[in-house]
Amino acid sequence: MTETETENSSRSIAAVERAMDVLLLFGRSGRADLGVTEIANELAITKAAVHRILTALRNRDLIAFEPTTRRYTLGHAAIALGRAYLARTDLRIMAAPELRRLAALTGETATLSIRRGDTRMYVDQVVPSHELRVEVALGVPYPLYAGSSSKVILAYLAKQEIDDYLRRQELTAFTEDTITNRTALRRELTAIRKRGYAISLGERQIGAASIAAPILDHDGGVVAALSVCAPLSRFEPRVEEFVPVLLKSGQAISAQLGHQG
């Protein structure tokens, strides 16, 4: 390779690195959009260079321009890359350290649940060594209206999804504490959104109780639920103790999925 070719190659690599720096800035800034001046100041490059980079990124739909604000946002191609990454991420592997942490700190069963259509199922758990304990069945579908993990997933769905679900779902009682009134369930879902977690005291299984927090992705959509389950007699005196450790674990997993809450 000649000296000229080497110089050209070095300049090309530097240009690619600057373009990546600009693209990554959108991901870590925490702002929905950025202006040319902000980008230039943040990365210590000229506005002219920023304009050239943004033009190149727009040509590949990695960046989009908002004419009304004259600011830039991530384009659909960049979002597609993010979704492709998430689709290849095994949530169970990602959540495993927090499940172990929850079980160790609480001394109770920690579970991970995901949504499957109109149902929710446990996909992982860490069980304590107590003789009297709650142990869940993995892979069994449960409805979204009963139990803390189900309710927290339902509560964090979009309003239209909740409305559609409640229109087509029959609310059948599992125990005498299951919420089967649609108005009461809507009130419960609103309360869950406000406080950030759901509680179940024998709603799905007599003598068992649980508390669950949502796991959210970069768009704020709910992808899973994290819970602490225990016999009702042990759970009630300690529920306030469980809240902060559960929320911290849920937020830690959500952060890995790009959520900035």
Coordinates of C-alpha atoms in Angstrom, one line a residue, residues 15-16 18-20 22-23 48-64 72 77:
A15 CA -14.5 9.3 9.5
V16 CA -16.3 6.1 10.4
R18 CA -16.7 10.0 14.2
A19 CA -19.9 8.7 12.6
M20 CA -20.1 6.0 15.2
V22 CA -22.4 10.6 16.8
L23 CA -24.7 7.6 16.5
A48 CA -19.6 21.3 9.4
A49 CA -18.3 17.8 10.2
V50 CA -21.5 17.1 12.2
H51 CA -23.6 18.1 9.2
R52 CA -21.6 15.8 6.9
I53 CA -21.9 12.9 9.4
L54 CA -25.7 13.4 9.9
T55 CA -26.3 13.5 6.2
A56 CA -24.5 10.2 5.7
L57 CA -26.4 8.6 8.6
R58 CA -29.7 10.0 7.3
N59 CA -29.0 8.4 3.9
R60 CA -28.9 5.0 5.7
D61 CA -32.0 5.9 7.8
L62 CA -29.9 5.6 11.0
I63 CA -30.8 9.2 11.8
A64 CA -34.0 11.1 11.1
Y72 CA -32.3 15.0 14.8
A77 CA -32.8 1.5 10.9

